[in-house]
Amino acid sequence: MNITNPFAPHLTGQLTEETQALVAEQIAKGTLSPYACKNEDIIRRDSTHDQASLLRPAFMRDVEKIMHIPAYNRLNGKTQVFSFRSHDDITRRGLHEQLVCRVAKDIGRALGLNLDLIEAIALGHDVGHTPFGHAGEYFLNDIYHEQTGRWFFHNVQSVRVLDGLYARNLSLQTLDGVICHNGEFEQQILQMSDLSTFDEFDKVVEDCWERGPQAIAHLRPMTLEGCVMRISDIIAYVGKDRQDALRAGAATEETFDDGLGGAYNAWATSAFVADIVQNSFGKPQISLSEEAFKEMKRAKRENYQKIYGASEANGDFSEDIKHLFEKLYEYELSSLKSGDQSLAIFKHHIEPVSRHLSRYGHTYDWKSDVHRTVVDFISAMTDDYFVATCEALFPEAQELFPKRSYFAEGVRA
């Protein structure tokens, strides 16, 4: 199917003959780019464990560790963009991670990069995300910041989940790619940082908690694989979110200025991937052409204007859900301080996390920072768990969801 975007007519999804030949030669030889992260260069906190083998190479072990933690399972119950829809075909957070992984591996294979590392970063990048997508992230950050002066961002929480709450001894390269994925910040050229130790990384993580957006806006991945994952996050959602908006009835095929409607996803996946490969092959950086970068910014801006602003953070449920986040935060904080271990934050969060950590010789020091423990619990909730908890605790929630048609009518038509 040939699709032309009037705003980027020269992005055809094709490589030049010269670049196509270079990519084909590299794939045929099975060699890696000189700028790829090699398996033997993996850095772990504990290098005495998780040794690579023929059947389970270094970064593949990271992939498997991520896929077997509860936080990864719960992504299928978390909002990508649209929360209150019973439509089975609308993207959830778990599918989004798989789509990002698919785009990133397409780019990485052509560039001769480490596909296992790319997969690990892609599948781990959102495991710290809140229920209700970015709306939930904003609400939880507002409360946490007001209470503590610190900041909550899902990329930083994802590192906490992988490196702290589940202590899976993941590689520095994977964790760095996770914290740097920053799908909200598009760049034309992505260059690697010189980060090389966990001591440096831990300071970066703490800086993100302390300074929030000021620190996060300046993050750069230490690997080219991390750079690929970062740009792939945008490619994976910029068109797919449009398809979901159409399915949810929040947009029509005529809504978007490019005139492509839902077909924009197919165009974007092909055009941006080819453009990146064309402009990045054999280089120590990931680059977009001027035309591609301009179009990516335009499409993302239009999505914010016509999808996200209307249907996520500023949708009909915005103030209602924000109020419930505030009430639930206060309730869980009081629950912790009460010490009543029959309550959900103990039974559903602290006890299972503590059991998991004990298998690896670690403990969950939840008492030292009760605000962080509350954030750990709420951010780990699926949409449905959040709703069920609020309905059980707060009378207004019992009225809110039926009144607002939680299971939207007519969405399957």
GROMACS .gro file of C-alpha atoms in nm:
model
  413
    1MET     CA    1   0.000   0.000   0.000
    2ASN     CA    2   0.154   0.330  -0.110
    3ILE     CA    3   0.066   0.615   0.124
    4THR     CA    4   0.182   0.971   0.071
    5ASN     CA    5   0.189   1.227   0.350
    6PRO     CA    6   0.141   1.578   0.209
    7PHE     CA    7   0.348   1.723   0.494
    8ALA     CA    8   0.643   1.493   0.422
    9PRO     CA    9   0.617   1.389   0.057
   10HIS     CA   10   0.981   1.277   0.031
   11LEU     CA   11   0.952   1.021   0.309
   12THR     CA   12   0.870   0.712   0.104
   13GLY     CA   13   0.973   0.438   0.347
   14GLN     CA   14   1.256   0.337   0.111
   15LEU     CA   15   1.633   0.335   0.150
   16THR     CA   16   1.869   0.455  -0.120
   17GLU     CA   17   2.024   0.173  -0.324
   18GLU     CA   18   2.361   0.236  -0.160
   19THR     CA   19   2.228   0.217   0.195
   20GLN     CA   20   2.013  -0.083   0.109
   21ALA     CA   21   2.322  -0.266  -0.014
   22LEU     CA   22   2.518  -0.180   0.301
   23VAL     CA   23   2.237  -0.298   0.529
   24ALA     CA   24   2.192  -0.620   0.329
   25GLU     CA   25   2.564  -0.693   0.344
   26GLN     CA   26   2.581  -0.642   0.720
   27ILE     CA   27   2.275  -0.861   0.782
   28ALA     CA   28   2.413  -1.134   0.555
   29LYS     CA   29   2.745  -1.138   0.740
   30GLY     CA   30   2.572  -1.134   1.078
   31THR     CA   31   2.811  -0.871   1.209
   32LEU     CA   32   2.737  -0.595   1.458
   33SER     CA   33   2.799  -0.228   1.407
   34PRO     CA   34   3.122  -0.102   1.571
   35TYR     CA   35   2.892   0.123   1.775
   36ALA     CA   36   2.672  -0.159   1.906
   37CYS     CA   37   2.678  -0.259   2.273
   38LYS     CA   38   2.853  -0.596   2.289
   39ASN     CA   39   2.730  -0.875   2.516
   40GLU     CA   40   3.070  -0.898   2.682
   41ASP     CA   41   3.048  -0.531   2.784
   42ILE     CA   42   2.745  -0.587   3.009
   43ILE     CA   43   2.767  -0.423   3.354
   44ARG     CA   44   2.570  -0.559   3.651
   45ARG     CA   45   2.562  -0.456   4.016
   46ASP     CA   46   2.650  -0.812   4.114
   47SER     CA   47   2.875  -0.961   3.850
   48THR     CA   48   2.895  -1.297   4.032
   49HIS     CA   49   2.539  -1.385   3.928
   50ASP     CA   50   2.342  -1.400   3.603
   51GLN     CA   51   2.626  -1.519   3.387
   52ALA     CA   52   2.556  -1.533   3.015
   53SER     CA   53   2.534  -1.867   2.838
   54LEU     CA   54   2.496  -1.990   2.483
   55LEU     CA   55   2.120  -2.032   2.525
   56ARG     CA   56   2.068  -1.722   2.741
   57PRO     CA   57   2.300  -1.441   2.624
   58ALA     CA   58   2.376  -1.148   2.852
   59PHE     CA   59   2.094  -0.908   2.771
   60MET     CA   60   1.841  -1.182   2.697
   61ARG     CA   61   1.858  -1.261   3.068
   62ASP     CA   62   1.737  -0.905   3.131
   63VAL     CA   63   1.445  -0.957   2.893
   64GLU     CA   64   1.333  -1.270   3.075
   65LYS     CA   65   1.370  -1.113   3.419
   66ILE     CA   66   1.149  -0.819   3.317
   67MET     CA   67   0.879  -1.037   3.163
   68HIS     CA   68   0.842  -1.240   3.483
   69ILE     CA   69   0.776  -0.960   3.731
   70PRO     CA   70   0.420  -0.866   3.834
   71ALA     CA   71   0.467  -0.506   3.719
   72TYR     CA   72   0.508  -0.628   3.360
   73ASN     CA   73   0.193  -0.840   3.381
   74ARG     CA   74  -0.010  -0.544   3.504
   75LEU     CA   75   0.064  -0.334   3.197
   76ASN     CA   76  -0.219  -0.512   3.016
   77GLY     CA   77  -0.457  -0.356   3.269
   78LYS     CA   78  -0.325  -0.001   3.239
   79THR     CA   79  -0.433   0.284   3.014
   80GLN     CA   80  -0.229   0.384   2.713
   81VAL     CA   81  -0.453   0.680   2.617
   82PHE     CA   82  -0.819   0.584   2.659
   83SER     CA   83  -0.925   0.466   3.002
   84PHE     CA   84  -1.299   0.417   3.020
   85ARG     CA   85  -1.369   0.204   2.717
   86SER     CA   86  -1.471  -0.161   2.704
   87HIS     CA   87  -1.344  -0.191   2.348
   88ASP     CA   88  -1.111  -0.492   2.327
   89ASP     CA   89  -0.910  -0.346   2.038
   90ILE     CA   90  -0.797  -0.026   2.207
   91THR     CA   91  -0.428  -0.031   2.298
   92ARG     CA   92  -0.329  -0.094   2.657
   93ARG     CA   93   0.011  -0.015   2.802
   94GLY     CA   94   0.138  -0.372   2.757
   95LEU     CA   95   0.068  -0.372   2.383
   96HIS     CA   96   0.235  -0.033   2.353
   97GLU     CA   97   0.558  -0.181   2.494
   98GLN     CA   98   0.545  -0.460   2.237
   99LEU     CA   99   0.488  -0.213   1.955
  100VAL     CA  100   0.783  -0.004   2.070
  101CYS     CA  101   0.992  -0.319   2.082
  102ARG     CA  102   0.892  -0.413   1.729
  103VAL     CA  103   0.980  -0.072   1.584
  104ALA     CA  104   1.309  -0.054   1.775
  105LYS     CA  105   1.418  -0.401   1.667
  106ASP     CA  106   1.342  -0.319   1.303
  107ILE     CA  107   1.574  -0.019   1.327
  108GLY     CA  108   1.831  -0.204   1.536
  109ARG     CA  109   1.854  -0.500   1.298
  110ALA     CA  110   1.920  -0.271   1.003
  111LEU     CA  111   2.183  -0.076   1.196
  112GLY     CA  112   2.356  -0.385   1.332
  113LEU     CA  113   2.278  -0.321   1.699
  114ASN     CA  114   2.224  -0.554   1.997
  115LEU     CA  115   1.862  -0.668   1.960
  116ASP     CA  116   1.849  -0.833   2.304
  117LEU     CA  117   1.942  -0.506   2.472
  118ILE     CA  118   1.685  -0.318   2.264
  119GLU     CA  119   1.417  -0.569   2.365
  120ALA     CA  120   1.507  -0.543   2.734
  121ILE     CA  121   1.483  -0.164   2.733
  122ALA     CA  122   1.158  -0.166   2.534
  123LEU     CA  123   0.983  -0.420   2.757
  124GLY     CA  124   1.099  -0.249   3.076
  125HIS     CA  125   1.050   0.115   2.991
  126ASP     CA  126   0.693   0.155   3.121
  127VAL     CA  127   0.674  -0.093   3.411
  128GLY     CA  128   0.661   0.200   3.655
  129HIS     CA  129   0.366   0.364   3.481
  130THR     CA  130   0.056   0.461   3.675
  131PRO     CA  131  -0.304   0.359   3.613
  132PHE     CA  132  -0.486   0.595   3.375
  133GLY     CA  133  -0.183   0.676   3.162
  134HIS     CA  134  -0.024   1.019   3.168
  135ALA     CA  135  -0.326   1.165   3.344
  136GLY     CA  136  -0.257   0.935   3.638
  137GLU     CA  137   0.111   1.024   3.623
  138TYR     CA  138   0.032   1.396   3.645
  139PHE     CA  139  -0.210   1.346   3.934
  140LEU     CA  140   0.028   1.128   4.136
  141ASN     CA  141   0.318   1.363   4.072
  142ASP     CA  142   0.117   1.664   4.189
  143ILE     CA  143   0.030   1.495   4.518
  144TYR     CA  144   0.376   1.349   4.578
  145HIS     CA  145   0.544   1.681   4.499
  146GLU     CA  146   0.312   1.872   4.729
  147GLN     CA  147   0.376   1.626   5.010
  148THR     CA  148   0.753   1.582   4.972
  149GLY     CA  149   0.898   1.836   4.729
  150ARG     CA  150   1.018   1.544   4.516
  151TRP     CA  151   0.895   1.443   4.170
  152PHE     CA  152   0.726   1.136   4.027
  153PHE     CA  153   0.791   1.039   3.665
  154HIS     CA  154   0.715   0.695   3.528
  155ASN     CA  155   1.056   0.645   3.367
  156VAL     CA  156   1.227   0.697   3.705
  157GLN     CA  157   0.971   0.475   3.879
  158SER     CA  158   1.036   0.207   3.617
  159VAL     CA  159   1.399   0.199   3.726
  160ARG     CA  160   1.288   0.180   4.089
  161VAL     CA  161   1.061  -0.115   4.008
  162LEU     CA  162   1.329  -0.307   3.820
  163ASP     CA  163   1.631  -0.218   4.029
  164GLY     CA  164   1.478  -0.170   4.375
  165LEU     CA  165   1.134  -0.320   4.431
  166TYR     CA  166   1.220  -0.641   4.246
  167ALA     CA  167   1.603  -0.617   4.263
  168ARG     CA  168   1.653  -0.822   3.949
  169ASN     CA  169   2.021  -0.735   3.904
  170LEU     CA  170   1.951  -0.591   3.560
  171SER     CA  171   2.234  -0.448   3.357
  172LEU     CA  172   2.335  -0.085   3.374
  173GLN     CA  173   2.274  -0.058   2.999
  174THR     CA  174   1.911  -0.173   3.033
  175LEU     CA  175   1.833   0.048   3.331
  176ASP     CA  176   1.997   0.347   3.164
  177GLY     CA  177   1.786   0.294   2.851
  178VAL     CA  178   1.472   0.274   3.065
  179ILE     CA  179   1.529   0.601   3.250
  180CYS     CA  180   1.634   0.778   2.931
  181HIS     CA  181   1.347   0.666   2.711
  182ASN     CA  182   1.164   1.000   2.740
  183GLY     CA  183   0.905   0.952   2.469
  184GLU     CA  184   0.775   1.303   2.538
  185PHE     CA  185   1.097   1.471   2.420
  186GLU     CA  186   1.164   1.442   2.049
  187GLN     CA  187   1.515   1.516   1.918
  188GLN     CA  188   1.652   1.520   1.565
  189ILE     CA  189   1.989   1.379   1.670
  190LEU     CA  190   2.034   1.143   1.966
  191GLN     CA  191   2.388   1.106   2.092
  192MET     CA  192   2.524   0.876   2.359
  193SER     CA  193   2.638   0.987   2.703
  194ASP     CA  194   2.963   0.876   2.865
  195LEU     CA  195   2.795   0.714   3.166
  196SER     CA  196   2.976   0.392   3.256
  197THR     CA  197   2.923   0.301   3.623
  198PHE     CA  198   2.641   0.233   3.867
  199ASP     CA  199   2.778   0.502   4.098
  200GLU     CA  200   2.719   0.760   3.826
  201PHE     CA  201   2.381   0.611   3.741
  202ASP     CA  202   2.257   0.617   4.100
  203LYS     CA  203   2.337   0.987   4.117
  204VAL     CA  204   2.138   1.044   3.796
  205VAL     CA  205   1.838   0.859   3.940
  206GLU     CA  206   1.846   1.058   4.263
  207ASP     CA  207   1.878   1.380   4.067
  208CYS     CA  208   1.560   1.291   3.877
  209TRP     CA  209   1.370   1.240   4.203
  210GLU     CA  210   1.502   1.568   4.339
  211ARG     CA  211   1.482   1.798   4.036
  212GLY     CA  212   1.223   1.623   3.820
  213PRO     CA  213   1.176   1.774   3.473
  214GLN     CA  214   1.495   1.980   3.492
  215ALA     CA  215   1.701   1.663   3.527
  216ILE     CA  216   1.493   1.438   3.302
  217ALA     CA  217   1.500   1.679   3.008
  218HIS     CA  218   1.878   1.642   2.986
  219LEU     CA  219   1.906   1.263   3.000
  220ARG     CA  220   2.096   1.089   2.721
  221PRO     CA  221   2.128   0.710   2.681
  222MET     CA  222   2.471   0.552   2.722
  223THR     CA  223   2.413   0.314   2.429
  224LEU     CA  224   2.300   0.347   2.071
  225GLU     CA  225   2.038   0.084   2.152
  226GLY     CA  226   1.895   0.319   2.414
  227CYS     CA  227   1.886   0.599   2.157
  228VAL     CA  228   1.694   0.376   1.916
  229MET     CA  229   1.443   0.280   2.185
  230ARG     CA  230   1.387   0.645   2.272
  231ILE     CA  231   1.291   0.749   1.920
  232SER     CA  232   1.094   0.426   1.868
  233ASP     CA  233   0.868   0.512   2.161
  234ILE     CA  234   0.738   0.812   1.967
  235ILE     CA  235   0.707   0.624   1.638
  236ALA     CA  236   0.508   0.348   1.807
  237TYR     CA  237   0.244   0.575   1.957
  238VAL     CA  238   0.214   0.873   1.721
  239GLY     CA  239   0.010   0.675   1.468
  240LYS     CA  240  -0.134   0.402   1.688
  241ASP     CA  241  -0.294   0.656   1.922
  242ARG     CA  242  -0.480   0.795   1.620
  243GLN     CA  243  -0.620   0.451   1.541
  244ASP     CA  244  -0.734   0.418   1.901
  245ALA     CA  245  -0.897   0.761   1.887
  246LEU     CA  246  -1.096   0.646   1.584
  247ARG     CA  247  -1.203   0.325   1.757
  248ALA     CA  248  -1.301   0.517   2.069
  249GLY     CA  249  -1.509   0.766   1.874
  250ALA     CA  250  -1.286   1.054   1.982
  251ALA     CA  251  -1.183   1.134   1.624
  252THR     CA  252  -1.286   1.066   1.264
  253GLU     CA  253  -1.086   0.996   0.951
  254GLU     CA  254  -1.118   1.367   0.870
  255THR     CA  255  -0.991   1.494   1.207
  256PHE     CA  256  -0.622   1.518   1.120
  257ASP     CA  257  -0.466   1.775   0.891
  258ASP     CA  258  -0.257   1.525   0.690
  259GLY     CA  259  -0.576   1.353   0.569
  260LEU     CA  260  -0.439   1.004   0.642
  261GLY     CA  261  -0.665   0.922   0.935
  262GLY     CA  262  -0.588   0.578   1.075
  263ALA     CA  263  -0.351   0.504   0.787
  264TYR     CA  264  -0.101   0.743   0.946
  265ASN     CA  265   0.019   0.456   1.164
  266ALA     CA  266   0.128   0.247   0.864
  267TRP     CA  267   0.286   0.550   0.701
  268ALA     CA  268   0.475   0.655   1.016
  269THR     CA  269   0.607   0.308   1.094
  270SER     CA  270   0.750   0.270   0.746
  271ALA     CA  271   0.863   0.627   0.678
  272PHE     CA  272   1.030   0.709   1.009
  273VAL     CA  273   1.207   0.373   1.037
  274ALA     CA  274   1.354   0.404   0.687
  275ASP     CA  275   1.453   0.765   0.746
  276ILE     CA  276   1.638   0.678   1.068
  277VAL     CA  277   1.823   0.388   0.906
  278GLN     CA  278   1.913   0.604   0.606
  279ASN     CA  279   2.052   0.883   0.822
  280SER     CA  280   2.211   0.672   1.096
  281PHE     CA  281   2.378   0.372   0.931
  282GLY     CA  282   2.745   0.350   1.021
  283LYS     CA  283   2.728   0.648   1.258
  284PRO     CA  284   2.770   0.676   1.638
  285GLN     CA  285   2.435   0.855   1.671
  286ILE     CA  286   2.070   0.818   1.573
  287SER     CA  287   1.949   1.085   1.333
  288LEU     CA  288   1.634   1.196   1.155
  289SER     CA  289   1.630   1.405   0.840
  290GLU     CA  290   1.503   1.760   0.874
  291GLU     CA  291   1.183   1.663   0.692
  292ALA     CA  292   1.118   1.364   0.920
  293PHE     CA  293   1.193   1.554   1.239
  294LYS     CA  294   0.963   1.839   1.137
  295GLU     CA  295   0.682   1.594   1.057
  296MET     CA  296   0.726   1.400   1.381
  297LYS     CA  297   0.694   1.720   1.583
  298ARG     CA  298   0.393   1.830   1.378
  299ALA     CA  299   0.209   1.500   1.417
  300LYS     CA  300   0.283   1.479   1.787
  301ARG     CA  301   0.164   1.836   1.840
  302GLU     CA  302  -0.158   1.762   1.652
  303ASN     CA  303  -0.215   1.451   1.864
  304TYR     CA  304  -0.183   1.662   2.177
  305GLN     CA  305  -0.432   1.912   2.044
  306LYS     CA  306  -0.689   1.669   1.909
  307ILE     CA  307  -0.651   1.352   2.116
  308TYR     CA  308  -0.466   1.377   2.443
  309GLY     CA  309  -0.596   1.711   2.560
  310ALA     CA  310  -0.955   1.615   2.489
  311SER     CA  311  -0.952   1.252   2.592
  312GLU     CA  312  -0.690   1.195   2.858
  313ALA     CA  313  -0.568   1.464   3.099
  314ASN     CA  314  -0.854   1.702   3.017
  315GLY     CA  315  -1.130   1.449   2.959
  316ASP     CA  316  -1.464   1.420   3.137
  317PHE     CA  317  -1.312   1.213   3.416
  318SER     CA  318  -1.014   1.438   3.485
  319GLU     CA  319  -1.124   1.619   3.802
  320ASP     CA  320  -1.311   1.316   3.934
  321ILE     CA  321  -1.008   1.088   3.899
  322LYS     CA  322  -0.772   1.352   4.036
  323HIS     CA  323  -0.990   1.384   4.346
  324LEU     CA  324  -0.983   1.005   4.392
  325PHE     CA  325  -0.601   0.999   4.358
  326GLU     CA  326  -0.582   1.257   4.637
  327LYS     CA  327  -0.821   1.068   4.864
  328LEU     CA  328  -0.654   0.734   4.799
  329TYR     CA  329  -0.309   0.877   4.865
  330GLU     CA  330  -0.421   1.009   5.204
  331TYR     CA  331  -0.599   0.684   5.287
  332GLU     CA  332  -0.297   0.466   5.205
  333LEU     CA  333  -0.067   0.700   5.397
  334SER     CA  334  -0.292   0.664   5.701
  335SER     CA  335  -0.303   0.288   5.650
  336LEU     CA  336   0.074   0.267   5.664
  337LYS     CA  337   0.095   0.481   5.973
  338SER     CA  338  -0.172   0.269   6.147
  339GLY     CA  339   0.038  -0.044   6.113
  340ASP     CA  340  -0.275  -0.254   6.053
  341GLN     CA  341  -0.133  -0.536   5.843
  342SER     CA  342  -0.477  -0.657   5.740
  343LEU     CA  343  -0.511  -0.355   5.510
  344ALA     CA  344  -0.455  -0.377   5.134
  345ILE     CA  345  -0.130  -0.185   5.120
  346PHE     CA  346   0.022  -0.451   5.344
  347LYS     CA  347  -0.153  -0.759   5.202
  348HIS     CA  348  -0.139  -0.665   4.832
  349HIS     CA  349   0.186  -0.469   4.818
  350ILE     CA  350   0.431  -0.483   5.108
  351GLU     CA  351   0.397  -0.854   5.182
  352PRO     CA  352   0.432  -0.982   4.822
  353VAL     CA  353   0.717  -0.743   4.743
  354SER     CA  354   0.893  -0.845   5.065
  355ARG     CA  355   0.851  -1.215   4.982
  356HIS     CA  356   0.996  -1.159   4.638
  357LEU     CA  357   1.295  -0.964   4.767
  358SER     CA  358   1.369  -1.223   5.035
  359ARG     CA  359   1.441  -1.479   4.764
  360TYR     CA  360   1.732  -1.264   4.652
  361GLY     CA  361   1.860  -1.170   4.995
  362HIS     CA  362   1.701  -0.822   5.000
  363THR     CA  363   1.440  -0.649   5.215
  364TYR     CA  364   1.177  -0.386   5.139
  365ASP     CA  365   1.255  -0.090   5.364
  366TRP     CA  366   0.905   0.054   5.337
  367LYS     CA  367   0.914   0.225   5.678
  368SER     CA  368   1.199   0.463   5.595
  369ASP     CA  369   0.994   0.663   5.344
  370VAL     CA  370   0.620   0.607   5.375
  371HIS     CA  371   0.537   0.855   5.099
  372ARG     CA  372   0.749   0.661   4.853
  373THR     CA  373   0.582   0.337   4.965
  374VAL     CA  374   0.240   0.488   4.894
  375VAL     CA  375   0.362   0.595   4.551
  376ASP     CA  376   0.498   0.244   4.491
  377PHE     CA  377   0.155   0.097   4.569
  378ILE     CA  378  -0.064   0.339   4.375
  379SER     CA  379   0.157   0.348   4.066
  380ALA     CA  380   0.152  -0.034   4.057
  381MET     CA  381  -0.229  -0.050   4.041
  382THR     CA  382  -0.413  -0.141   3.726
  383ASP     CA  383  -0.705   0.079   3.623
  384ASP     CA  384  -0.957  -0.176   3.747
  385TYR     CA  385  -0.783  -0.227   4.080
  386PHE     CA  386  -0.780   0.149   4.134
  387VAL     CA  387  -1.151   0.173   4.052
  388ALA     CA  388  -1.246  -0.123   4.272
  389THR     CA  389  -1.043   0.014   4.564
  390CYS     CA  390  -1.202   0.358   4.538
  391GLU     CA  391  -1.552   0.212   4.505
  392ALA     CA  392  -1.492   0.009   4.821
  393LEU     CA  393  -1.359   0.307   5.018
  394PHE     CA  394  -1.531   0.621   4.898
  395PRO     CA  395  -1.910   0.667   4.854
  396GLU     CA  396  -1.866   0.921   4.576
  397ALA     CA  397  -1.674   0.666   4.369
  398GLN     CA  398  -1.967   0.424   4.391
  399GLU     CA  399  -2.182   0.687   4.223
  400LEU     CA  400  -1.918   0.817   3.983
  401PHE     CA  401  -1.849   0.522   3.761
  402PRO     CA  402  -2.202   0.396   3.689
  403LYS     CA  403  -2.319   0.751   3.633
  404ARG     CA  404  -2.034   0.816   3.391
  405SER     CA  405  -2.094   0.491   3.198
  406TYR     CA  406  -1.772   0.315   3.290
  407PHE     CA  407  -1.843   0.060   3.020
  408ALA     CA  408  -1.902   0.301   2.734
  409GLU     CA  409  -2.211   0.231   2.527
  410GLY     CA  410  -2.187   0.173   2.156
  411VAL     CA  411  -1.811   0.144   2.136
  412ARG     CA  412  -1.832  -0.191   1.957
  413ALA     CA  413  -2.063  -0.064   1.685
   0.00000   0.00000   0.00000
